[in-house]
mmCIF file of C-alpha atoms in Angstrom:
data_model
loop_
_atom_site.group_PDB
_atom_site.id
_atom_site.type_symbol
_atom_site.label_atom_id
_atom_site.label_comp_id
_atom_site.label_asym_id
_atom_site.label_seq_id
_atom_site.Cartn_x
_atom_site.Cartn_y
_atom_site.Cartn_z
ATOM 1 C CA UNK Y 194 -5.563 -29.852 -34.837
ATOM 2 C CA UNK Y 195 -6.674 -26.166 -34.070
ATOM 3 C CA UNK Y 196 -6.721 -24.957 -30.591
ATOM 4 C CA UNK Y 197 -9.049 -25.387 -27.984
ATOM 5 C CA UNK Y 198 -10.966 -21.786 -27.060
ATOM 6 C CA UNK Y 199 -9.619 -21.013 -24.227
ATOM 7 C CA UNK Y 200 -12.679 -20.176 -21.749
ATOM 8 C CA UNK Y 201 -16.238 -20.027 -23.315
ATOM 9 C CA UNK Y 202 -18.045 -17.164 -22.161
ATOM 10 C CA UNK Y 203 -21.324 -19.509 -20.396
ATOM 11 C CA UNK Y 204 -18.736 -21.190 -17.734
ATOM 12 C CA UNK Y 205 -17.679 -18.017 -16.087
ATOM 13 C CA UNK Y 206 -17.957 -19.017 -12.344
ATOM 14 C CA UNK Y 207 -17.942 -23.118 -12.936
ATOM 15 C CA UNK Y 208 -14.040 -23.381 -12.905
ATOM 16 C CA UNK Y 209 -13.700 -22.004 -9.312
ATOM 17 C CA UNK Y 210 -16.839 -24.316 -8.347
ATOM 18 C CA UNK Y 211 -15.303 -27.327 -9.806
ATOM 19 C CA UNK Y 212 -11.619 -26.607 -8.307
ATOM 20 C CA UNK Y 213 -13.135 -25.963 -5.160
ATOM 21 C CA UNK Y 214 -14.919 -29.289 -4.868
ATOM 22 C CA UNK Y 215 -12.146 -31.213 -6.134
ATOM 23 C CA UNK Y 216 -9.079 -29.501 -4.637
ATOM 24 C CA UNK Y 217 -11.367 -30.027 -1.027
ATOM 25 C CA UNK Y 218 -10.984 -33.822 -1.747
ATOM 26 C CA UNK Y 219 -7.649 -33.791 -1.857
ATOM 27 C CA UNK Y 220 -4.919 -31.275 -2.687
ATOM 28 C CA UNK Y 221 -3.549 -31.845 -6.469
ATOM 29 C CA UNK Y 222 -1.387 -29.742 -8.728
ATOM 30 C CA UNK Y 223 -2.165 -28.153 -12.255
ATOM 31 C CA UNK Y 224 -2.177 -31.254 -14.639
ATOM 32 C CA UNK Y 225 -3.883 -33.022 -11.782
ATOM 33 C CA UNK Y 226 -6.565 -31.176 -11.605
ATOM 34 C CA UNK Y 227 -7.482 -31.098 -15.227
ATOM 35 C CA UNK Y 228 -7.474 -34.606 -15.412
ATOM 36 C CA UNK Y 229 -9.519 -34.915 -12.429
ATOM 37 C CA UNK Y 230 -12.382 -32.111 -13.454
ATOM 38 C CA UNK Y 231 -12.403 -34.126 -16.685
ATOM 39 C CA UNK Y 232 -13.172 -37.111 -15.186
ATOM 40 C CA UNK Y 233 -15.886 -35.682 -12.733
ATOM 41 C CA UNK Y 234 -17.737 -33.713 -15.518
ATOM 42 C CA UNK Y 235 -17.261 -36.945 -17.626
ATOM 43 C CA UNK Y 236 -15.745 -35.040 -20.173
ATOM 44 C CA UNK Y 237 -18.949 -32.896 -20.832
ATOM 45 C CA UNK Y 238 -17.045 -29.568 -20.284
ATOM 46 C CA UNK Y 239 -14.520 -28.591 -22.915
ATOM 47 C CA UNK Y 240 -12.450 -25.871 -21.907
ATOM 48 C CA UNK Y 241 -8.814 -24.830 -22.530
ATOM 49 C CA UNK Y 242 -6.704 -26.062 -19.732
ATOM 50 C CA UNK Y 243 -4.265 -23.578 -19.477
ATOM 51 C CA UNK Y 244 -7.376 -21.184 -18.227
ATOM 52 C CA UNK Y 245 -6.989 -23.089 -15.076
ATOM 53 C CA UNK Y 246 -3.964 -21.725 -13.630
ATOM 54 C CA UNK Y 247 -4.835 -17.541 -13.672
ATOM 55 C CA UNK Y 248 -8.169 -19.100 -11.848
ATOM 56 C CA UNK Y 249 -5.899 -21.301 -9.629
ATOM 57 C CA UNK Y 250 -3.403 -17.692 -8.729
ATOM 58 C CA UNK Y 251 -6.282 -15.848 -8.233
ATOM 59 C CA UNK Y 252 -7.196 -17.981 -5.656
ATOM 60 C CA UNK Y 253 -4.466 -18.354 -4.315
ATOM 61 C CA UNK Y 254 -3.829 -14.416 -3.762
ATOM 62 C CA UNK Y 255 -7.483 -14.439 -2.262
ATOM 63 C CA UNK Y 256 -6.176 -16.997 0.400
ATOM 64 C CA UNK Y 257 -8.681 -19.324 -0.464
ATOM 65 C CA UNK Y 258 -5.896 -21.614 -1.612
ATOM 66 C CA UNK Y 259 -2.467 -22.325 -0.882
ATOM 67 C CA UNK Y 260 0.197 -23.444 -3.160
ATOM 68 C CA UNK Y 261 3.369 -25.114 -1.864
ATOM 69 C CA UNK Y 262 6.051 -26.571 -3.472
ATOM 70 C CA UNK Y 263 6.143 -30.763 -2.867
ATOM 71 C CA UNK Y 264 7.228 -34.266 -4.620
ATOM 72 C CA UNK Y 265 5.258 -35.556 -6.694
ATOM 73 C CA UNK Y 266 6.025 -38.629 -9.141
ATOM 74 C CA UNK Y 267 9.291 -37.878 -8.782
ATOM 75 C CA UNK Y 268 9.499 -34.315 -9.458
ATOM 76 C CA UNK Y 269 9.154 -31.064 -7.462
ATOM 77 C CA UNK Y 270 5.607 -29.607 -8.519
ATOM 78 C CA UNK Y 271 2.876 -26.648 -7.095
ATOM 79 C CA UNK Y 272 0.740 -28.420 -5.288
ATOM 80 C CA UNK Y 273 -2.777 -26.741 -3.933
ATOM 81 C CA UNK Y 274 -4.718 -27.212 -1.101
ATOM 82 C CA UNK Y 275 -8.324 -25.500 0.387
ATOM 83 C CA UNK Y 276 -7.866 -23.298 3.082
ATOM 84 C CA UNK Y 277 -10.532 -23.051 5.593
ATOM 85 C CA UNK Y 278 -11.802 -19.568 3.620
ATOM 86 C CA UNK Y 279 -11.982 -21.724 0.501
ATOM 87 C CA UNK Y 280 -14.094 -24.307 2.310
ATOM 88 C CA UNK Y 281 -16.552 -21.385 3.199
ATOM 89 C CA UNK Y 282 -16.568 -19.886 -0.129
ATOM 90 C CA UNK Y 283 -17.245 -23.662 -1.845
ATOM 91 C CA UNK Y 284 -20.217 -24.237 0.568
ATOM 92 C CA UNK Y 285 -21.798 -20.858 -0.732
ATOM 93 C CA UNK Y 286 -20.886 -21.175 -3.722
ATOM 94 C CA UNK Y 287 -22.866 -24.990 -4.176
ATOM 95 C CA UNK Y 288 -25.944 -23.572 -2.326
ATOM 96 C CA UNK Y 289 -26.092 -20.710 -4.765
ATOM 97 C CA UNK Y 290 -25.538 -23.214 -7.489
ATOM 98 C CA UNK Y 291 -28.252 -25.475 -6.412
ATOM 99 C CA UNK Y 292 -30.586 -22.756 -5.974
ATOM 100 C CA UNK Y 293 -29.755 -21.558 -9.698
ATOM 101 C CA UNK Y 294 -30.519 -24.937 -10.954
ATOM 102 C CA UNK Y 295 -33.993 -25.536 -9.202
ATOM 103 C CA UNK Y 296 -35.085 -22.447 -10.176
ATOM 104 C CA UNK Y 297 -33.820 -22.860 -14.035
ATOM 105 C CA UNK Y 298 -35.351 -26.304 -14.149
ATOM 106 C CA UNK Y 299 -38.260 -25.080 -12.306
ATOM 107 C CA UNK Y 300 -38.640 -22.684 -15.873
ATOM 108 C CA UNK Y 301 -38.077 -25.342 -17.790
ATOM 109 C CA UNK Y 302 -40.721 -27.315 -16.379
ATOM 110 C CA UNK Y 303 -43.139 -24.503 -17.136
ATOM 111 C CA UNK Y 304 -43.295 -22.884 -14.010
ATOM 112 C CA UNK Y 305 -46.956 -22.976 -12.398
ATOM 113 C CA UNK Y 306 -48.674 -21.838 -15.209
ATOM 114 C CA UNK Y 307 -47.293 -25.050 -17.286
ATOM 115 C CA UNK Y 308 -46.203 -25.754 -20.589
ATOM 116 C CA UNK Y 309 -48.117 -22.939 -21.769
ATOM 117 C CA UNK Y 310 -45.540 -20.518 -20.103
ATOM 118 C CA UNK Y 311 -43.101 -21.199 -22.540
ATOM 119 C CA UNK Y 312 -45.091 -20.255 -25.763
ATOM 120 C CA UNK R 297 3.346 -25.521 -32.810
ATOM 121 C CA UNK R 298 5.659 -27.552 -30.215
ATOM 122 C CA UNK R 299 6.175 -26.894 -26.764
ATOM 123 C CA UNK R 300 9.433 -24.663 -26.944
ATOM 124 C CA UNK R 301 7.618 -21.931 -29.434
ATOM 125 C CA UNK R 302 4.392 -21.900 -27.313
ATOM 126 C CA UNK R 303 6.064 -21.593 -24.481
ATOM 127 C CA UNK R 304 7.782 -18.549 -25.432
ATOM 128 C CA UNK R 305 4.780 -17.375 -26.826
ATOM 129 C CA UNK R 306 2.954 -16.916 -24.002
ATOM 130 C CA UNK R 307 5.970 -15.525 -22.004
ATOM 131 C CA UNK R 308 6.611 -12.886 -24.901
ATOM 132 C CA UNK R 309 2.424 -11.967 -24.671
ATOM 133 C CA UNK R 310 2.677 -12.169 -20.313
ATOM 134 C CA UNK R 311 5.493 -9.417 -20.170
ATOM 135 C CA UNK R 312 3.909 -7.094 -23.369
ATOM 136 C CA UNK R 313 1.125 -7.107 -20.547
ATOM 137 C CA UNK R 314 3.090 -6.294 -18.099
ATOM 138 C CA UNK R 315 2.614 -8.435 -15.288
ATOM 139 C CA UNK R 316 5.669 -9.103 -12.782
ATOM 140 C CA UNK R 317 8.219 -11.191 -14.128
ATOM 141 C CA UNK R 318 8.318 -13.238 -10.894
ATOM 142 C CA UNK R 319 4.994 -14.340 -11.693
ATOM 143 C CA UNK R 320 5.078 -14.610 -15.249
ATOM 144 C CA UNK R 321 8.534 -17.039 -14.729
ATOM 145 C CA UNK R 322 6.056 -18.917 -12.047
ATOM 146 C CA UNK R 323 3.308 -19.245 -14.747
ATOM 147 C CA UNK R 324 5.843 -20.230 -17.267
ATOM 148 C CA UNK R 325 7.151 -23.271 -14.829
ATOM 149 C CA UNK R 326 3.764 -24.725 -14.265
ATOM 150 C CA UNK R 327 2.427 -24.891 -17.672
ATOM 151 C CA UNK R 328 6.279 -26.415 -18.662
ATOM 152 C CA UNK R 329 5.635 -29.402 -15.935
ATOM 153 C CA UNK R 330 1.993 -29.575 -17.281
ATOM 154 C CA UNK R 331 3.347 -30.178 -20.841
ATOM 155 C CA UNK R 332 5.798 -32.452 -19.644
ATOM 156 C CA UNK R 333 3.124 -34.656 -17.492
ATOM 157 C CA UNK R 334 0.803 -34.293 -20.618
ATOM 158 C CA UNK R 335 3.292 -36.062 -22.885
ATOM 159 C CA UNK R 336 4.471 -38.825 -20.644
ATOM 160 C CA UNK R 337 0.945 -39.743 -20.298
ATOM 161 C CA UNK R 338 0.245 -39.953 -24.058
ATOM 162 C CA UNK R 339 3.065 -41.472 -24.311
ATOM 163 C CA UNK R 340 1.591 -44.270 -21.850
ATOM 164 C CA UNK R 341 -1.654 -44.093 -23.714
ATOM 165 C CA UNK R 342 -2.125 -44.457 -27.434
ATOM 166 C CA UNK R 343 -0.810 -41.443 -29.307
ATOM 167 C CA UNK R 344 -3.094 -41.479 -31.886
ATOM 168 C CA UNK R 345 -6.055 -41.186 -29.518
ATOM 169 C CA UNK R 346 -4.088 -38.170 -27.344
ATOM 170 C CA UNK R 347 -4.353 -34.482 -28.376
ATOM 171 C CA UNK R 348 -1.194 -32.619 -28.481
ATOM 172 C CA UNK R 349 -0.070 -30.889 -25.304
ATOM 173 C CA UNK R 350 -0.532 -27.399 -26.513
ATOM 174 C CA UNK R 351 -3.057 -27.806 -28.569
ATOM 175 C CA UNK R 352 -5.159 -29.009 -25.268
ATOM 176 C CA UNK R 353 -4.087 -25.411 -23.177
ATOM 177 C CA UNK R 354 -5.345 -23.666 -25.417
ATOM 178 C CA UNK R 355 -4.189 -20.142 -27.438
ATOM 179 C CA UNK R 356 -1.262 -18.509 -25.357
ATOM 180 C CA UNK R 357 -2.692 -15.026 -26.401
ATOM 181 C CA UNK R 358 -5.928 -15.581 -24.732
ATOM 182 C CA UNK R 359 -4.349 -17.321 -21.502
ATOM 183 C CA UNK R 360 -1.816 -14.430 -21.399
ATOM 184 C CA UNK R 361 -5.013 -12.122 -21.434
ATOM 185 C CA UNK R 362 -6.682 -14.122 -18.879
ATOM 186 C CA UNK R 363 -3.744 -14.461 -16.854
ATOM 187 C CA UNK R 364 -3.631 -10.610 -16.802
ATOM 188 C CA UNK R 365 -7.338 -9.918 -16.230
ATOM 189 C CA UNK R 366 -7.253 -11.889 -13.149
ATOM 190 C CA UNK R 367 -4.128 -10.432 -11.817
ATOM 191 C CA UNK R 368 -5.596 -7.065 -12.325
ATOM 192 C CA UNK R 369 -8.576 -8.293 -10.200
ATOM 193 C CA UNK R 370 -6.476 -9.121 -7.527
ATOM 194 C CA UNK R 371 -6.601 -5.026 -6.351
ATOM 195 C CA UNK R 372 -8.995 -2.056 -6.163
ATOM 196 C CA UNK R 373 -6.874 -0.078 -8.821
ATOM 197 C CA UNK R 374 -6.377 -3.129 -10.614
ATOM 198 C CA UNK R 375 -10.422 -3.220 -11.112
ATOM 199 C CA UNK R 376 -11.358 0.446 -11.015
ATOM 200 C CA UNK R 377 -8.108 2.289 -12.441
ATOM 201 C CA UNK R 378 -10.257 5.503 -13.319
ATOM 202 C CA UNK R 379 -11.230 6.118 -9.536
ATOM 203 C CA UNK R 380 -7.476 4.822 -8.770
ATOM 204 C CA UNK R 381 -5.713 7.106 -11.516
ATOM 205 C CA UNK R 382 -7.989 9.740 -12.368
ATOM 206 C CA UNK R 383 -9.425 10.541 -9.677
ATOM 207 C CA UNK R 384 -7.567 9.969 -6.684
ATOM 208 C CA UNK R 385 -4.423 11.831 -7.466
ATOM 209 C CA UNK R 386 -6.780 14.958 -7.946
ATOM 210 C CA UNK R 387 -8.133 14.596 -4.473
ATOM 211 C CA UNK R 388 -4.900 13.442 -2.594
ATOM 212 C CA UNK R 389 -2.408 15.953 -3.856
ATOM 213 C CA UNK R 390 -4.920 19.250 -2.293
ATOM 214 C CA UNK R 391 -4.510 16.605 1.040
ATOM 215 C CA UNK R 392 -1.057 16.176 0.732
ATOM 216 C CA UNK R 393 -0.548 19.865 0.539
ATOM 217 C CA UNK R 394 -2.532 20.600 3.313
ATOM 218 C CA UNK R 395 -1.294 17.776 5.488
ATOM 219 C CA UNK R 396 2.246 18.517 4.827
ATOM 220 C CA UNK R 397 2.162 22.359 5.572
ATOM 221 C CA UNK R 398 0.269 21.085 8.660
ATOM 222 C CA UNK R 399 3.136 19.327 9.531
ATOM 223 C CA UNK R 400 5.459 22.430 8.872
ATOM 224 C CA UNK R 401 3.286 24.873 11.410
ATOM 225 C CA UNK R 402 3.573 22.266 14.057
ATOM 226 C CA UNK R 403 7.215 21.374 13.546
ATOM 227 C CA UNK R 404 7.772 25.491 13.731
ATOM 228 C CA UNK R 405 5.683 26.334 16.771
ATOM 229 C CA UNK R 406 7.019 23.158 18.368
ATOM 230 C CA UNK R 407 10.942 23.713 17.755
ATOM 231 C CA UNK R 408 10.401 27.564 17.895
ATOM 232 C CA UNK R 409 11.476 28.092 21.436
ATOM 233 C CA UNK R 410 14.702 26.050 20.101
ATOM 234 C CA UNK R 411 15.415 28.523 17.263
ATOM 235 C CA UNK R 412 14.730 31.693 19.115
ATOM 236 C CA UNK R 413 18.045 32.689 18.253
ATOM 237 C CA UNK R 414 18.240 31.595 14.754
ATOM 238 C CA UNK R 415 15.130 33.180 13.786
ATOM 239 C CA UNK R 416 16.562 37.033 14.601
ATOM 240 C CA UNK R 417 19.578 35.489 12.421
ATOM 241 C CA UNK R 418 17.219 34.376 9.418
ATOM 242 C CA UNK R 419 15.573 37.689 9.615
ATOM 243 C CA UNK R 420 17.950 40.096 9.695
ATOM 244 C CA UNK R 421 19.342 38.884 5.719
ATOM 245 C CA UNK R 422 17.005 39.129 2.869
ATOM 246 C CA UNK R 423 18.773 36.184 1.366
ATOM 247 C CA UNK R 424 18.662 34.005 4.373
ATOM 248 C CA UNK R 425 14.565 35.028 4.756
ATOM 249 C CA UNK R 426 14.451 33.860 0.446
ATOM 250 C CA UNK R 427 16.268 30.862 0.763
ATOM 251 C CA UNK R 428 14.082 29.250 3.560
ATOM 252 C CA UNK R 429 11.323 30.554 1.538
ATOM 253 C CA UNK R 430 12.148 28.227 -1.450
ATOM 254 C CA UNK R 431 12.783 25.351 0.909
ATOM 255 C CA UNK R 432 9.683 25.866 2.204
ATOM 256 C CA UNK R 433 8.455 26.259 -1.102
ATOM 257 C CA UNK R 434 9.590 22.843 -2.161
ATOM 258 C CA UNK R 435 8.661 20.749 1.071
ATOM 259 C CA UNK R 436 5.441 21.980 1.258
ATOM 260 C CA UNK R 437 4.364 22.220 -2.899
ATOM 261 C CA UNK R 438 6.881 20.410 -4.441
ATOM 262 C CA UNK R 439 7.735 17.439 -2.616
ATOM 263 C CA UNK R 440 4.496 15.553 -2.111
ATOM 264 C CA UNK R 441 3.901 16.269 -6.029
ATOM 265 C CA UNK R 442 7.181 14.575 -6.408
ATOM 266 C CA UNK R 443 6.199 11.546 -4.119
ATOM 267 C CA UNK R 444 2.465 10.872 -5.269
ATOM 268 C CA UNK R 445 3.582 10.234 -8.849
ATOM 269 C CA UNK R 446 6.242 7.783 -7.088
ATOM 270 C CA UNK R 447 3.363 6.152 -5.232
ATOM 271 C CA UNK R 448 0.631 6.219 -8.125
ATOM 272 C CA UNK R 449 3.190 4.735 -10.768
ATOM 273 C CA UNK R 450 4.384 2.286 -8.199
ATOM 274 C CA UNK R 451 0.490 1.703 -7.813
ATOM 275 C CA UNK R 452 -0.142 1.193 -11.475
ATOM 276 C CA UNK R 453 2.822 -1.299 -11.605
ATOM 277 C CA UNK R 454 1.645 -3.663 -8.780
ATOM 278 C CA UNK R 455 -1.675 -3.650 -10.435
ATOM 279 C CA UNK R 456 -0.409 -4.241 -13.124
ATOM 280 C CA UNK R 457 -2.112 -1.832 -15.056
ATOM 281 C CA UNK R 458 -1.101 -0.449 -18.798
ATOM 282 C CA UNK R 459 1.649 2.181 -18.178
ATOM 283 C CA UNK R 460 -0.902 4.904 -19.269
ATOM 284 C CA UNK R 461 -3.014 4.726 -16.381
ATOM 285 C CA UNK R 462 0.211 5.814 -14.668
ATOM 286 C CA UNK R 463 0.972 8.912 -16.687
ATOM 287 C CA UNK R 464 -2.499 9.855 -16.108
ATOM 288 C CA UNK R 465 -1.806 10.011 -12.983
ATOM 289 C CA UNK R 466 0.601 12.102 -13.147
ATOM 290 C CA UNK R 467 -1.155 14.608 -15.630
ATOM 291 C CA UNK R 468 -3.619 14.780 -12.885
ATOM 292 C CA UNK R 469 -0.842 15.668 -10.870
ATOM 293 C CA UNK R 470 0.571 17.891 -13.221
ATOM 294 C CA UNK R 471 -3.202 19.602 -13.707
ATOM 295 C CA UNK R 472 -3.891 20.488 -10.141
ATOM 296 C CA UNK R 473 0.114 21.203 -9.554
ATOM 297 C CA UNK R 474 -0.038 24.149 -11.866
ATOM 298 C CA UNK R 475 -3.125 25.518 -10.619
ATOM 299 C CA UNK R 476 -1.456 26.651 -7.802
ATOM 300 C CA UNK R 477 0.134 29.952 -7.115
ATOM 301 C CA UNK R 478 2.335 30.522 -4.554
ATOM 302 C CA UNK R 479 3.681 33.877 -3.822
ATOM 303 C CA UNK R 480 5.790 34.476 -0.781
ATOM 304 C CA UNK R 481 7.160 38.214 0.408
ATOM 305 C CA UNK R 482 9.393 38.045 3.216
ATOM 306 C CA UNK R 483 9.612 40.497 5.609
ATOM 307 C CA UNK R 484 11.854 43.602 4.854
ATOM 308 C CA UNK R 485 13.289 46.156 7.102
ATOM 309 C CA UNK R 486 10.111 46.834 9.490
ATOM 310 C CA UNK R 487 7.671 45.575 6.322
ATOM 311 C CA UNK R 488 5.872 42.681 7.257
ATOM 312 C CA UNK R 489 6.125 40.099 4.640
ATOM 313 C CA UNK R 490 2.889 38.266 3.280
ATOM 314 C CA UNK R 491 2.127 35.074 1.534
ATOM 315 C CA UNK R 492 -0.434 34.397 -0.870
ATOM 316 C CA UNK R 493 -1.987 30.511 -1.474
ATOM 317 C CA UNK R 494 -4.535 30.871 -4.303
ATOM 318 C CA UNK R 495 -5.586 28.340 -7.511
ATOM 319 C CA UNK R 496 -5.115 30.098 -11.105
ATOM 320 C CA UNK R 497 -8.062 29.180 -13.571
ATOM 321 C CA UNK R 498 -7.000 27.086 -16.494
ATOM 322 C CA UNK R 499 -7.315 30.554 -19.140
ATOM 323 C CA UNK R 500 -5.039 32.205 -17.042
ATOM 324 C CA UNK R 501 -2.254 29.377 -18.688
ATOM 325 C CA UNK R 502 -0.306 31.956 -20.387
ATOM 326 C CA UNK R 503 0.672 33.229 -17.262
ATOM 327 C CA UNK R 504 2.298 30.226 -15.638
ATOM 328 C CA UNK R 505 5.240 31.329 -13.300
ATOM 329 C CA UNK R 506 8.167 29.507 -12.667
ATOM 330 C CA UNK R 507 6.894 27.776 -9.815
ATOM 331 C CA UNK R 508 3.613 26.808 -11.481
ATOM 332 C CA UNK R 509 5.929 25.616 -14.274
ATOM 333 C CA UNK R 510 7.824 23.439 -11.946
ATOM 334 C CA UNK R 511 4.991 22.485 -9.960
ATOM 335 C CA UNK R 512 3.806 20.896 -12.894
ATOM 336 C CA UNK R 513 6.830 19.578 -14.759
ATOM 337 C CA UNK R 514 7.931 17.335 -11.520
ATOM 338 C CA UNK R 515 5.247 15.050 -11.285
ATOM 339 C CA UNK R 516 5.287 14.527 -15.253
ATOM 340 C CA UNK R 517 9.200 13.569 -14.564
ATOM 341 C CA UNK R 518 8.404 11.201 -12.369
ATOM 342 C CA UNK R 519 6.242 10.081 -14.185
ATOM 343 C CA UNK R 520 8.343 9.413 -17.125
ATOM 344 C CA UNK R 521 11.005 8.602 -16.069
ATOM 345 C CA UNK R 522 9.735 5.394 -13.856
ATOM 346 C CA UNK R 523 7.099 4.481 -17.022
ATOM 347 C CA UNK R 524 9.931 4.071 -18.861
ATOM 348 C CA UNK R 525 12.181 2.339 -16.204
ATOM 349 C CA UNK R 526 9.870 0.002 -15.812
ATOM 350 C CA UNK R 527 8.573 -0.459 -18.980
ATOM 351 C CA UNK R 528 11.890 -1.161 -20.903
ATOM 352 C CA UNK R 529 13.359 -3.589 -17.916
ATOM 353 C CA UNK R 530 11.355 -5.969 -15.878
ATOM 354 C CA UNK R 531 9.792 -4.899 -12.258
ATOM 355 C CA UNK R 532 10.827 -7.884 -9.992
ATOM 356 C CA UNK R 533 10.988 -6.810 -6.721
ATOM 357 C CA UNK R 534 11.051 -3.447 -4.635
ATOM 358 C CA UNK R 535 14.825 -2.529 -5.304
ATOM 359 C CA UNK R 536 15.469 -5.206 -7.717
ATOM 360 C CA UNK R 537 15.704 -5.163 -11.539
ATOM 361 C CA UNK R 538 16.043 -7.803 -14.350
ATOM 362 C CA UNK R 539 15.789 -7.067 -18.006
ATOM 363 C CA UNK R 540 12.801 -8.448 -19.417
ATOM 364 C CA UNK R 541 13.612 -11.861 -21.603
ATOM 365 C CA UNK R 542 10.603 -11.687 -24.244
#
C-alpha cells in the first residue's frame, strides 16, 4: 500500500480546529485523537496521522495545551488537555470558521447578482 | 516497511534536522505507542480491512519536516532567522561595545578614589600603562565579540535553525569586528597618551592590524567551534551532552 501524503496543502488550519473541538470534550492522547477526528469528520478528511503530533507540540509550547503523562488501557501514555487559552483560541477560531463558510457558500450561491455571477 | 525501520527513519531524518534530542526521543515514544495501539486494534478488527500502521502516519521524511517547521515556529528567530542572524548581530555588537566601555568609565570613576594609589603605580611603568591597555583592549572589544557568537549560536540551536544561520552570525560578527581600529598611546614621561576609536572601510582590508585580525578571528572561533560541537553530538540540555544515535 503506498503512503498516505502526509498533510495536503488545502487543510492548513483544520487540524488545530478539529483538535481543539475534540480535545475540549475530553482530554485524549495521540492515537485517540485520530480515531476520534476520524469519526467526527466521518472519515471525509484523509490526512497522514503522524502530522498530528508536531500540531499537537506546537500547541502545547503555545500553552494552549497541556500534555501529562497518565494510565491509560493499561499503559503510561501523553495525554492532552485544553487549557483555558486553548478554549479562547477554539471559540475564535469556529467564529472565523463560520464566517468563512457563509461567506464561501454565500459565492456559491451566486452572491446578489445570482447565478449569473459565476459565468 | 515495518515499524522498527520507520521508526528509525524518522529519528535518523529528526536529528539530520537538528531538533533537540529530548524532543526528538519524545516524538519517537509517541508515535511507538501509536503503532502499538494501531496494531492491537487491527488485530481486534479484521486485518484485511485495516491499513498498516505506518503506512496510515504517513512518510517519516515529510513528518520529520513538519515536525521541524513547527518547532522552528515556536520562536522569533526560529521564523525570521535573517532579522535574528543577519541582522541583529550587526546592530548588537556596536551596543555591546558601547555598553560595555560604559560600564568600564563608571567602574573607573567609581573605584577611582580606591586606586588613587595604584594609579601613580600603573603610570610610572610603560609596561604596567601597556598591559592594562590590552586588558582593556580585550574587555571592552574583544570580549562581547567573544560572547555574542556564544549567545547567537546558542540562539540558532534552540531554534533550531540549520547550523549556517549560526556562522552567519558570526561572519556578521566577524564583519563589523574588523572594522574597528583601536589604537591606544599611553602616556609617556610628561606626554599625554591618546586613544583613537575609528571604523576602517572594507578597501582598506590589506591593512588589517593585529587587533582587527583578532577582532575578527574570535567570533568566527566561536563560531566554529560550537557549530561543530553541536553538530557532531546531540544538544540535550544546557551543560549536558549525548551523542546523537541516528
Amino acid at each position: 500500500m503506498t503512503e498516505r501524503k502526509t498533510n495536503p496543502p488545502f487543510l492548513n488550519g483544520v487540524p488545530e480546529l478539529l483538535i481543539l473541538q475534540l480535545l475540549s470534550r475530553r482530554p485524549m492522547h495521540g492515537y485517540e485523537l485520530v480515531q476520534a477526528i476520524r469519526a467526527a469528520t466521518a472519515g471525509g478528511l484523509e490526512f497522514g496521522e503522524g502530522c498530528v503530533y508536531p500540531i499537537l507540540h506546537r500547541l502545547e509550547s503555545q500553552r494552549v495545551l497541556k500534555a501529562s503523562r497518565e494510565s491509560a488501557a493499561g499503559r503510561v501514555r501523553l495525554v492532552y488537555r485544553v487549557l483555558p487559552k486553548g478554549k479562547a483560541q477554539l471559540a475564535r477560531s469556529v467564529g472565523t470558521w463560520q464566517q468563512v463558510v457563509s461567506a464561501i457558500n454565500h459565492a456559491l450561491q451566486g452572491g446578489e447578482r445570482g447565478r449569473q455571477a459565476l459565468a | 516497511m515495518d515499524a522498527r525501520h520507520w521508526l528509525e527513519q524518522l529519528r535518523a531524518e529528526l536529528v539530520r534536522r537538528e531538533l533537540p534530542l529530548v524532543y526528538v526521543q519524545r516524538f519517537v515514544d509517541e508515535l511507538t505507542d501509536h503503532i502499538t495501539d494501531s496494531t492491537e486494534d487491527s488485530m481486534r478488527k479484521d486485518a484485511h480491512e485495516s491499513p498498516a500502521a505506518c503506512a496510515a502516519l504517513g512518510d517519516p521524511t515529510e513528518i520529520a519536516a513538519q515536525a521541524a517547521s513547527h518547532y522552528q515556529a515556536r520562536t522569533f528567530a526560529g521564523r525570521h532567522p535573517v532579522w535574528s542572524f543577519v541582522v541583529l548581530p550587526i546592530v548588537a555588537l556596536p551596543a555591546l561595545w558601547v555598553a560595555s566601555a560604559a560600564i568600564s568609565l563608571l567602574a573607573g570613576e567609581s573605584l577611582g578614589y580606591l586606586f588613587a594609589s595604584f594609579w601613580p603605580w600603573m603610570k610610572e611603568s610603560h609596561p604596567r600603562m601597556i598591559a592594562l591597555c590590552v586588558v582593556g583592549w580585550l574587555w571592552v572589544y574583544v570580549a562581547p565579540a567573544m560572547l555574542s557568537a556564544i549567545v547567537f549560536s546558542r540562539l540558532a540551536r534552540r531554534a533550531a535553525v540549520n547550523w549556517r544561520w549560526s556562522m552567519a552570525a558570526c561572519a556578521g560578527l566577524a564583519l563589523v569586528g574588523s572594522l574597528v581600529v583601536v589604537d591606544i598611546i599611553p602616556r609617556q614621561n610628561n606626554v599625554p597618551g591618546t586613544g583613537r576609536f575609528l571604523m576602517d572601510p572594507l578597501y582598506k582590508a590589506p591593512s588589517l592590524t593585529f587587533y582587527q585580525l583578532l577582532q575578527m578571528l574570535a567570533p568566527l572561533a566561536v563560531g566554529t567551534y560550537l557549530s561543530w560541537h553541536w553538530t557532531g553530538r546531540a544538544f540535550v540540555g544546557p551543560f549536558r551532552r549525548e551523542r546523537a544515535v541516528a
